[in-house]
Coordinates of C-alpha atoms and ligand atoms in Angstrom, one line a residue:
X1 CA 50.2 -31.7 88.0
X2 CA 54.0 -32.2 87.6
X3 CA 54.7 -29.3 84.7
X4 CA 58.2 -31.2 83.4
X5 CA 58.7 -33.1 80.6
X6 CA 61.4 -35.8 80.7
X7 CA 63.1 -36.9 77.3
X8 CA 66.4 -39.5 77.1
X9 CA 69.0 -38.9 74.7
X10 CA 72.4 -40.6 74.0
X11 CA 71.4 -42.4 77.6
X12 CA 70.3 -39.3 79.4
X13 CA 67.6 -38.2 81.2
X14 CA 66.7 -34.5 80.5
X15 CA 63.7 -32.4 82.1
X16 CA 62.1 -29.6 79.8
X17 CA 59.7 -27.4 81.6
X18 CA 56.0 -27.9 80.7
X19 CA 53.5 -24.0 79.8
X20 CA 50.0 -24.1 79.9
X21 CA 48.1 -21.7 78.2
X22 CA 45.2 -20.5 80.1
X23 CA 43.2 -22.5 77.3
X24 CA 44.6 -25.5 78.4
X25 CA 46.6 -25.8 75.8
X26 CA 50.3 -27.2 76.7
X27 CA 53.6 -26.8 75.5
X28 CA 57.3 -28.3 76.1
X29 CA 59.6 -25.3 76.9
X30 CA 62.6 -26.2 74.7
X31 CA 64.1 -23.0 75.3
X32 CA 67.4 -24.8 76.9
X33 CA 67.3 -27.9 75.0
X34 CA 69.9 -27.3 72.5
X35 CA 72.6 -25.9 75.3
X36 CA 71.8 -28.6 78.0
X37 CA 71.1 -31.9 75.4
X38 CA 73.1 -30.2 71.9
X39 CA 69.9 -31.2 70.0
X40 CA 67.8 -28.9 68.6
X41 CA 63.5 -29.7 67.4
X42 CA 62.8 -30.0 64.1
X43 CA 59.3 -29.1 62.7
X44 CA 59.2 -28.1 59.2
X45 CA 56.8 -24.8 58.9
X46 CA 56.3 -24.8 62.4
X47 CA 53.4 -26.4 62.7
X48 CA 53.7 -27.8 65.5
X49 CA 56.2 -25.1 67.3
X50 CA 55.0 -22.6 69.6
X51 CA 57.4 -19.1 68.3
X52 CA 55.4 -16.7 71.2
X53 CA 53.0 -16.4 74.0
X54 CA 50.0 -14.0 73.1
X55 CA 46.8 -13.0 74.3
X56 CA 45.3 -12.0 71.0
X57 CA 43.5 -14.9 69.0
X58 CA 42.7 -18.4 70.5
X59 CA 42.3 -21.1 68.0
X60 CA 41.0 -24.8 68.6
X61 CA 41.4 -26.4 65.1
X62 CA 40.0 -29.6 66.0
X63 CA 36.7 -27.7 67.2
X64 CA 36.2 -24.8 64.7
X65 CA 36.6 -22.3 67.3
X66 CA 37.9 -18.6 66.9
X67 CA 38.2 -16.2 69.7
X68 CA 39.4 -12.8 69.9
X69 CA 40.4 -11.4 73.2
X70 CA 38.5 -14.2 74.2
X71 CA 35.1 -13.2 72.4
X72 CA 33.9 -16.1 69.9
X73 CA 34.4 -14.9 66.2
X74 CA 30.4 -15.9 66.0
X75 CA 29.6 -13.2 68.4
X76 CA 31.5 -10.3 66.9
X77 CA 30.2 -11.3 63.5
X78 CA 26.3 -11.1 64.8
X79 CA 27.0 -8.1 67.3
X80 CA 30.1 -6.2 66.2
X81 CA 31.5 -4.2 63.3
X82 CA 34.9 -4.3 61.7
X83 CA 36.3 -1.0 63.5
X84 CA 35.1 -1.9 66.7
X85 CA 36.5 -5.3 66.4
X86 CA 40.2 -3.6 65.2
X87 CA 40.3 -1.9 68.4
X88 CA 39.2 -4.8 70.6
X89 CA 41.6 -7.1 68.7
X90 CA 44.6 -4.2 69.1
X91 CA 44.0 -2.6 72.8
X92 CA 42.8 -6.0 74.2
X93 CA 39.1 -4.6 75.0
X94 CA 35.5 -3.7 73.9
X95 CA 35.9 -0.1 73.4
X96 CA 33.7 2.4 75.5
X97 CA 31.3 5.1 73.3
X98 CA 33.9 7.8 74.2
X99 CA 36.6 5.4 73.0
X100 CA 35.1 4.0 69.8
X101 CA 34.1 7.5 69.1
X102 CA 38.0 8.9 69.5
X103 CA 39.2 5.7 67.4
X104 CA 36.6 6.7 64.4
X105 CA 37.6 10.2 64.6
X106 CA 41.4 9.2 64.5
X107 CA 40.8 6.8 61.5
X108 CA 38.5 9.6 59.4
X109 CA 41.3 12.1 60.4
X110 CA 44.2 9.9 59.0
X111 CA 42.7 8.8 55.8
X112 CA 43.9 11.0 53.1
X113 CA 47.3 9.8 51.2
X114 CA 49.1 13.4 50.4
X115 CA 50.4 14.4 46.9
X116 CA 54.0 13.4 47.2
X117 CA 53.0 10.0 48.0
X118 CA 50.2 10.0 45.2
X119 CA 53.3 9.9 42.7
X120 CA 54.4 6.5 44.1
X121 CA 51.7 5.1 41.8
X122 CA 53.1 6.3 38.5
X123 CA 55.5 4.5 39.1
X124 CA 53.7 0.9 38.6
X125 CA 52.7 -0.3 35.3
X126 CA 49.1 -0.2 35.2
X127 CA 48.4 -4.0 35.0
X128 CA 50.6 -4.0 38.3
X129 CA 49.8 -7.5 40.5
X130 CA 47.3 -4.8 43.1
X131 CA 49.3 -6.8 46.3
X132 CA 52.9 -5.6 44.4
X133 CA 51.6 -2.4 44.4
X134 CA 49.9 -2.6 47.8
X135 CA 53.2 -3.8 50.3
X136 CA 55.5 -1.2 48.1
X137 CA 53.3 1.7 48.8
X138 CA 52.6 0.6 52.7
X139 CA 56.6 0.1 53.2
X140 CA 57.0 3.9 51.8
X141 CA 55.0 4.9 55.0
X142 CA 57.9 4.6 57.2
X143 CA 59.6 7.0 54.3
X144 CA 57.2 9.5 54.4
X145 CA 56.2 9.1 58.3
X146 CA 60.1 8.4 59.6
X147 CA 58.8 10.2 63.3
X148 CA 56.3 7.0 63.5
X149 CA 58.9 4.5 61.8
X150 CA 61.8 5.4 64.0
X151 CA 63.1 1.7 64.2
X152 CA 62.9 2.4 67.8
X153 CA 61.1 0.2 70.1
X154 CA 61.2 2.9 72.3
X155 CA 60.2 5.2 70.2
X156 CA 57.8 3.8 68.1
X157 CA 55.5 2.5 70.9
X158 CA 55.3 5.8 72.6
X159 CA 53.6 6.9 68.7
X160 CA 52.0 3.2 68.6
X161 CA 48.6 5.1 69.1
X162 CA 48.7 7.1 65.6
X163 CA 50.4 4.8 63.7
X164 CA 48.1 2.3 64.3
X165 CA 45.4 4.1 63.2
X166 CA 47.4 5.6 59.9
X167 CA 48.3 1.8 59.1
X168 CA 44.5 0.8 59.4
X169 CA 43.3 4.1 57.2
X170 CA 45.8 4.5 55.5
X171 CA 46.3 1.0 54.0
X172 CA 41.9 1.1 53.0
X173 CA 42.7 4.4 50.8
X174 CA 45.9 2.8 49.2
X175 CA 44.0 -0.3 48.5
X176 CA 41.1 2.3 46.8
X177 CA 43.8 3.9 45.0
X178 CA 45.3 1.2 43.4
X179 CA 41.9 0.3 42.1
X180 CA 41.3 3.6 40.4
X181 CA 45.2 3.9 39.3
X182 CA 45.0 0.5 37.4
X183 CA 41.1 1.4 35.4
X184 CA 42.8 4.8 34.2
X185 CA 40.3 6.7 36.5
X186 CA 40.5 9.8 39.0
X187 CA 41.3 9.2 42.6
X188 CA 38.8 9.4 45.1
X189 CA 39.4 11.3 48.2
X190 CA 38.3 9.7 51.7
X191 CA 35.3 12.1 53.1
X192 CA 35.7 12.3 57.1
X193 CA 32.3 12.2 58.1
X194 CA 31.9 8.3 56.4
X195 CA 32.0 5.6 58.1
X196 CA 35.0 3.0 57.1
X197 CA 33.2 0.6 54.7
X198 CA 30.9 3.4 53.0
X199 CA 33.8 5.5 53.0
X200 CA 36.3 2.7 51.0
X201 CA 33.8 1.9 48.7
X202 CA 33.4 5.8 48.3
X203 CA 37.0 6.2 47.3
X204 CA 36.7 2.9 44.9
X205 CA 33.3 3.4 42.9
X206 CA 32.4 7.3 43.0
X207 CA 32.4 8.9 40.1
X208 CA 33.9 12.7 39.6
X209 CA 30.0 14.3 39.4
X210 CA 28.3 11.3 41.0
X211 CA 29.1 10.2 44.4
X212 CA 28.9 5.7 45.0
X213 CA 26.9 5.9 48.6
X214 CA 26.7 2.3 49.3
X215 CA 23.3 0.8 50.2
X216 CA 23.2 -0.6 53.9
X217 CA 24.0 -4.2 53.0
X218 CA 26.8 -3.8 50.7
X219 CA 28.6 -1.7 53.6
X220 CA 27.6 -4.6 56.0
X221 CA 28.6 -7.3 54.3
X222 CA 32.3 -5.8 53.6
X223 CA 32.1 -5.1 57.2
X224 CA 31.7 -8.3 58.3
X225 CA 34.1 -9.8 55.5
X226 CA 37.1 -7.1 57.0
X227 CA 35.7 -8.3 60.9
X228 CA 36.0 -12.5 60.0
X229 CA 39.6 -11.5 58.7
X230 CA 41.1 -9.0 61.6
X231 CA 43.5 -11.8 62.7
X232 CA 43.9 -15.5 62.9
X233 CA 46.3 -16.3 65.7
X234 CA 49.9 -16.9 64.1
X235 CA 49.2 -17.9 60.1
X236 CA 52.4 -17.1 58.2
X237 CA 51.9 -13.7 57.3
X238 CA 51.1 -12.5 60.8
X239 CA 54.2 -14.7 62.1
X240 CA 56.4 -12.8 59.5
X241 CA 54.8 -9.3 60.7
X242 CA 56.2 -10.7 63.9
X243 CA 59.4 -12.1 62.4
X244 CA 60.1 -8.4 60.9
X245 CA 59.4 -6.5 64.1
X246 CA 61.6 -9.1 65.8
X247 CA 64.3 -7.2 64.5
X248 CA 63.0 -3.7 65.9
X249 CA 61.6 -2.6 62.6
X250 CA 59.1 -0.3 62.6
X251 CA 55.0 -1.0 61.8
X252 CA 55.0 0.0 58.7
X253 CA 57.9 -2.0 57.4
X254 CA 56.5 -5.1 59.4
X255 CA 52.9 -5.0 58.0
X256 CA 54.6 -4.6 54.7
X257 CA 56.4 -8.1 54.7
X258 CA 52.7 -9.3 55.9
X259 CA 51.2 -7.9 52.7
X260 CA 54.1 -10.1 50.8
X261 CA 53.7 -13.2 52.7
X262 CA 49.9 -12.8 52.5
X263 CA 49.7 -12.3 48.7
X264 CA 51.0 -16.4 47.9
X265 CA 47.7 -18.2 46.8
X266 CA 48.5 -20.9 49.6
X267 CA 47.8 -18.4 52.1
X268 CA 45.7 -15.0 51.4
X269 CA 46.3 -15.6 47.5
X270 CA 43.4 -18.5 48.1
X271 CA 40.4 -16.2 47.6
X272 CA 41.5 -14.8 44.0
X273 CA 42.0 -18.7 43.0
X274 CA 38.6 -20.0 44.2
X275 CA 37.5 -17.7 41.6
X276 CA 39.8 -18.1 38.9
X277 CA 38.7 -21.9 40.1
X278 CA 35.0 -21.7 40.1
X279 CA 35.1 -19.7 36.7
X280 CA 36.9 -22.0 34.9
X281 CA 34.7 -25.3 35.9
X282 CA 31.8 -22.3 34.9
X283 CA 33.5 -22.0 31.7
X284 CA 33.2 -25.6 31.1
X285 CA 30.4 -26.2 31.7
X286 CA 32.1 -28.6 34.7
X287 CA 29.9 -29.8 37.8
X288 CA 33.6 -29.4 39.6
X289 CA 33.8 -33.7 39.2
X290 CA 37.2 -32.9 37.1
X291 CA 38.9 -30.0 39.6
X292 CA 37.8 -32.7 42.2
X293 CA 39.8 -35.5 40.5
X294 CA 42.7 -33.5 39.9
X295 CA 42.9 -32.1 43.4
X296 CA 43.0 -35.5 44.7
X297 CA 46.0 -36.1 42.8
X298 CA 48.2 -34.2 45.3
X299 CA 50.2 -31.8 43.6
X300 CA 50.0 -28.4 45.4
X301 CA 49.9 -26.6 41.7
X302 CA 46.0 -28.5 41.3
X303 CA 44.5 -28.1 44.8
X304 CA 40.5 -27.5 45.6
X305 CA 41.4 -23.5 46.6
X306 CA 39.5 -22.8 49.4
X307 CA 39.9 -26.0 50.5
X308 CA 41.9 -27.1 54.3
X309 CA 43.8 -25.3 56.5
X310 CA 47.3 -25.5 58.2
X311 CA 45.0 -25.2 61.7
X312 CA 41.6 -26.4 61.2
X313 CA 40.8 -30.1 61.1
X314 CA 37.0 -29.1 61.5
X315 CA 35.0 -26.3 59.6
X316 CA 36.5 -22.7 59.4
X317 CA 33.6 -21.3 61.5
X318 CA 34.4 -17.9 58.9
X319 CA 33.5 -20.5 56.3
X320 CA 29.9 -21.5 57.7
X321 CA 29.5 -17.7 58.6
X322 CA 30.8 -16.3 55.3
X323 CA 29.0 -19.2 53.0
X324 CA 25.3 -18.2 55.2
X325 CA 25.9 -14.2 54.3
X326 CA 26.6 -14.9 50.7
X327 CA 23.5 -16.2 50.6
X328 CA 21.5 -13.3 51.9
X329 CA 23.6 -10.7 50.2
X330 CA 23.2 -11.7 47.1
X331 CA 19.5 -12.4 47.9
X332 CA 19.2 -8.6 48.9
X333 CA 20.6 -7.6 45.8
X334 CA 18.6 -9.7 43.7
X335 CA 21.7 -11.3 42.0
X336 CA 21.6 -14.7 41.1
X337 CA 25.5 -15.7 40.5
X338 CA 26.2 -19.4 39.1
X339 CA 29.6 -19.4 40.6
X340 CA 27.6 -19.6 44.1
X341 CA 25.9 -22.8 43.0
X342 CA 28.9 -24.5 41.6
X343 CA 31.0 -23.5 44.7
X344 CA 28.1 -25.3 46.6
X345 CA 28.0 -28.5 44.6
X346 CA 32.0 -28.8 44.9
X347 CA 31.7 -28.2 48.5
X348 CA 28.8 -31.0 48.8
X349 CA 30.5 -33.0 46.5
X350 CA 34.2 -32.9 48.9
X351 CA 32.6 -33.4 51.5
X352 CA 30.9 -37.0 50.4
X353 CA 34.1 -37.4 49.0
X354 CA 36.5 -39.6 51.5
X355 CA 39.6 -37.7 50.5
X356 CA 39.0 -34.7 51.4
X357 CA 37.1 -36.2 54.7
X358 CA 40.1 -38.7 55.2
X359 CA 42.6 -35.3 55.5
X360 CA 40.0 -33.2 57.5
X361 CA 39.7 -30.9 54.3
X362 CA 36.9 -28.7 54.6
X363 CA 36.1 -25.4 53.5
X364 CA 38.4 -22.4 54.8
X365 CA 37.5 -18.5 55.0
X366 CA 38.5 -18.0 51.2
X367 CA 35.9 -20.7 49.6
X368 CA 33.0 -18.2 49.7
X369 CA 34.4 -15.0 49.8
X370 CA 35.3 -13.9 46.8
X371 CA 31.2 -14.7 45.7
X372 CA 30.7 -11.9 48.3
X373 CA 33.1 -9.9 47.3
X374 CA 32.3 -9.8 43.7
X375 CA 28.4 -9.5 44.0
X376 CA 29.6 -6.1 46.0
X377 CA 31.2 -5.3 42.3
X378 CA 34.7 -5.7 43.7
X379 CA 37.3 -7.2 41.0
X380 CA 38.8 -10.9 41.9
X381 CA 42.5 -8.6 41.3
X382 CA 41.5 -6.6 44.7
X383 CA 40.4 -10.0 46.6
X384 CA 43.3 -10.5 48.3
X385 CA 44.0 -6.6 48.9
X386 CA 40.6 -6.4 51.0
X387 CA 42.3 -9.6 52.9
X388 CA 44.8 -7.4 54.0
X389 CA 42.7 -4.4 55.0
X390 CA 41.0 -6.6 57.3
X391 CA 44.0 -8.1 58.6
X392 CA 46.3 -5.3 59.1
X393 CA 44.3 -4.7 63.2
X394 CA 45.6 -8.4 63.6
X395 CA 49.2 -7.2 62.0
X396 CA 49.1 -4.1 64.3
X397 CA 48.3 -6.3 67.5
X398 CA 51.2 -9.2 66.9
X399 CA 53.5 -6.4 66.4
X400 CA 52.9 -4.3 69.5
X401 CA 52.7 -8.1 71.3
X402 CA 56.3 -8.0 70.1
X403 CA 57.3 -4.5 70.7
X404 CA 56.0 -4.3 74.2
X405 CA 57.4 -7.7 75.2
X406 CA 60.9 -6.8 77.6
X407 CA 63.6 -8.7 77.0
X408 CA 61.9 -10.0 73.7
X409 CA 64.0 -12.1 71.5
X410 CA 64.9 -11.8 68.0
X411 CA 63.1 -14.6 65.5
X412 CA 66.0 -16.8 64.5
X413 CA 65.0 -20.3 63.7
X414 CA 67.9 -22.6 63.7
X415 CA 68.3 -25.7 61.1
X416 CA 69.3 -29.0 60.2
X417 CA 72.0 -28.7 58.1
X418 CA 71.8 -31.4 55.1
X419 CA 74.8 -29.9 52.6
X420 CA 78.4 -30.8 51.7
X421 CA 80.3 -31.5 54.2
X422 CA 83.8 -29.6 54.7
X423 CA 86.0 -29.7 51.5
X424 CA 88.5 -27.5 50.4
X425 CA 88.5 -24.8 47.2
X426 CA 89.4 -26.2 44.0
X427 CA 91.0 -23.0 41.9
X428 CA 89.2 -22.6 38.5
X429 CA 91.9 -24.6 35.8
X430 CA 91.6 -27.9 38.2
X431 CA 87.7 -27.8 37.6
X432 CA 86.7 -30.1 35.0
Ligands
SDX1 C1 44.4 -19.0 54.8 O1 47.0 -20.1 58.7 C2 45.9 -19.4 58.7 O2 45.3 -19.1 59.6 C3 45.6 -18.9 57.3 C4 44.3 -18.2 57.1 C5 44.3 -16.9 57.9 O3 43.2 -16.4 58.2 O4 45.4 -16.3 58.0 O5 43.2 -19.0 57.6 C6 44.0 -17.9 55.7 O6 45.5 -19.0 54.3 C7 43.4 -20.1 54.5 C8 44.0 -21.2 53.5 C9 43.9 -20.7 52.1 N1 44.6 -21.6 51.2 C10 43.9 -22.4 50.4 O7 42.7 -22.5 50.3 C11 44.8 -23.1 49.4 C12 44.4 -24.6 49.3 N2 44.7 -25.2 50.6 C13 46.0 -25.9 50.7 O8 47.0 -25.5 49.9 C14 46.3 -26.4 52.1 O9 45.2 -26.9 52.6 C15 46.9 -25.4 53.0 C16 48.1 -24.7 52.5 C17 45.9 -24.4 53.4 C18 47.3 -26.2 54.3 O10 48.3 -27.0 53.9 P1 49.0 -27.9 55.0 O11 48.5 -27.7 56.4 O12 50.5 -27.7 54.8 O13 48.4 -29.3 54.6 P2 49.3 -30.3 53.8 O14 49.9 -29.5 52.6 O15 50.2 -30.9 54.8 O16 48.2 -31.3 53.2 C19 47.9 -32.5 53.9 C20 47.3 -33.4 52.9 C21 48.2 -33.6 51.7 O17 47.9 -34.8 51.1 P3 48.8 -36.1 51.5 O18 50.2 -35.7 51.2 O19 48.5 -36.4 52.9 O20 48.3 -37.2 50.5 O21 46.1 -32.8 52.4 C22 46.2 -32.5 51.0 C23 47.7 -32.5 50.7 O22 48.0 -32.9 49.4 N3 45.6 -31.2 50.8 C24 44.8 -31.0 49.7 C25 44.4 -29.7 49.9 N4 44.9 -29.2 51.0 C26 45.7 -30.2 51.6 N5 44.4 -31.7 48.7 C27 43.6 -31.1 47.8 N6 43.1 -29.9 47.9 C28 43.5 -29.1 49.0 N7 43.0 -27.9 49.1

């Protein structure tokens, strides 16, 4: 197949080479066309802009499909656990026992934040926004780890090993420790011989004389909430992890910026305001017919949360996998939650509804995970912090994708410029 793309311009005939992914999926290598032609693409957000090549995460949007390292997201959620799936998603392979065994010990061993740290938290007023609190306290890593946050490519991938593993720890017991700094309570210290779920939700809900051991499901269902958010090919805060370590900045700073970009409620933000959403049509005793009208008026400040996706023009398959554990988790734990019922009328009711189906609006990974989340008595203020404990192996992976790529360029978008055009400075007394 001829893999060139011929465009005309000004009465020219330009050829752009032609990738194809080994999905099939093709794109026009614009790489030259601003130095050969003088034009540049525009694509507002990128959505339709290739920024990288990687081997990580393979979506289909208009298929529901979600791969990792080639591995259906369906799979992993049925056969795999959240640390397994870290490594697999990072190093590109099902780990061995010795090699799962090594990555658990590494993750137990590098758990524990250390008392100068500890005093970061002081710092916050108590009612702290938890993701303010969370992407300060991850970008002091690089401060108190500068040997793994050299700034270095060089460097910093010959330590990628450790601080990969402190990033994925480390970020668990900051997210438990915000938790306990904002109710006024006692930190929690990590206990090496848990496992990662039992030993988070030890560091969150244990009390000084009386240890939280979580019962099997609860540590299986934040399992496989932290598994069906590991990564998600380049969504904006992953491409701003990238952005950052573009720029040779270390892991820690780069997950950082990811924590900011994922805390906006269009993005990671979403799960915390499908609650705030489903409580308030609870509140009013709603059946969601209102938040449905309003959403279909089109302003961004009054859409159905949980709702679409920048990618998916079919169902989330986390969605359908998420919305059939809520189920039997709550069942298990013999709680009967009303929010669960009115999130499943609105979704019944959207998706009768030709607006939504008219704009391929379906349910996304946030619609049902907060009624997870909050049976497993975690507050809706955390939601969006356990989003980013489960993404930071995805942040890890798209930052060593751009560490490890020679000759990698910076990210630098370039622009169309709309503003004034050249005028001169007008001193102060001639301005009226
Ligand atoms: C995540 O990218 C990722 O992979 C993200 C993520 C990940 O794992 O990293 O999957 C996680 O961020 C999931 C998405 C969470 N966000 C929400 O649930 C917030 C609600 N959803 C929307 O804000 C919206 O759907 C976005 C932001 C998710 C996607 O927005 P797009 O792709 O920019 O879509 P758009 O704004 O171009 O909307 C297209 C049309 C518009 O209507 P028209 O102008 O054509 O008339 O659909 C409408 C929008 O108004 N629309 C909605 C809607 N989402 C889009 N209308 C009502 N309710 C909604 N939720």
């Amino acid at each position: 197949m001829d893999h060139t793309a011929s465009i005309r311009l000004d009465e020219k005939e330009f050829s752009l080479p032609v990738m194809v992914g080994t999905e099939g999926e093709k794109a026009v290598d614009t790489r030259k066309l601003r130095v050969d032609t003088g034009y540049i693409c525009y694509d507002q957000g990128y959505g339709n802009t290739g920024s990288c090549t990687s081997g990580i995460t393979y979506l289909d949007g208009d298929n529901g499909i979600l791969r990792h390292r080639g591995i259906p997201i369906e799979q992993l959620a049925e056969s795999s656990d959240f640390v397994e799936t870290a490594y697999l998603v990072i190093y590109g392979e099902l780990p061995n026992a010795a090699k799962r065994k090594e990555f658990g010990m590494k993750l137990r061993q590098n758990a524990a934040i250390e008392m100068q740290m500890q005093r970061i938290f002081e710092g916050y007023p108590r009612d702290a926004p938890p993701m303010a609190m969370l992407s300060s306290i991850v970008a002091s890593l690089a401060a108190h780890y500068p040997d793994l946050a050299t700034n270095s490519f060089e460097r910093d991938l010959a330590n990628f090993d450790l601080a990969a593993a402190m990033a994925i720890s480390k970020v668990r017991t900051i997210a438990a420790m915000i938790y306990r700094y904002q109710k006024g309570l006692p930190y929690v210290f990590p206990k090496q011989d848990l496992p990662f779920c039992d030993n988070f939700l030890h560091m969150m809900f244990s009390e000084p004389y009386q240890d939280y051991v979580a019962v099997p499901e609860v540590a299986r269902a934040l399992n496989l909430l932290l598994l069906l958010h590991v990564d998600h090919e380049q969504n904006c805060s992953t491409s701003t992890v990238r952005t950052v370590g573009s720029s040779a900045s270390n892991l820690f700073t780069s997950i950082s910026a990811g924590i900011c970009a994922l805390s906006g409620p269009l993005h990671g933000g979403a799960n915390v305001s499908v609650m705030q959403m489903l409580h308030a049509i609870h509140a009013e005793g709603d059946d969601g017919t209102r938040f449905i009208a309003a959403a279909k008026l089109g302003s961004k400040d009054s859409r159905l949360m949980g709702f679409g996706h920048p990618v998916y023009r079919n169902f989330d398959p986390r969605a359908k996998i998420i919305g059939k554990a809520c189920e039997s988790v709550l069942q298990k734990l013999g709680i009967k939650d009303p929010l669960l019922d009115i999130a499943k009328r609105l979704e019944e009711a959207a998706l009768k509804d030709d607006y939504f189906l008219s704009r391929k609006l379906y349910p996304n990974v946030d619609f049902y995970s907060g009624i997870i989340m909050r049976a497993l008595g975690i507050p809706t203020s955390m939601f969006t912090v356990i989003f980013a404990i489960g993404r930071t192996p995805g942040w890890i992976a798209n930052w060593h994708e751009v560490a490890a790529t020679p000759k990698g360029r910076i990210y630098r978008p370039r622009q169309v410029y709309i503003g004034p055009v050249k005028r001169d400075y007008v001193p102060i007394v001639q301005r009226v």
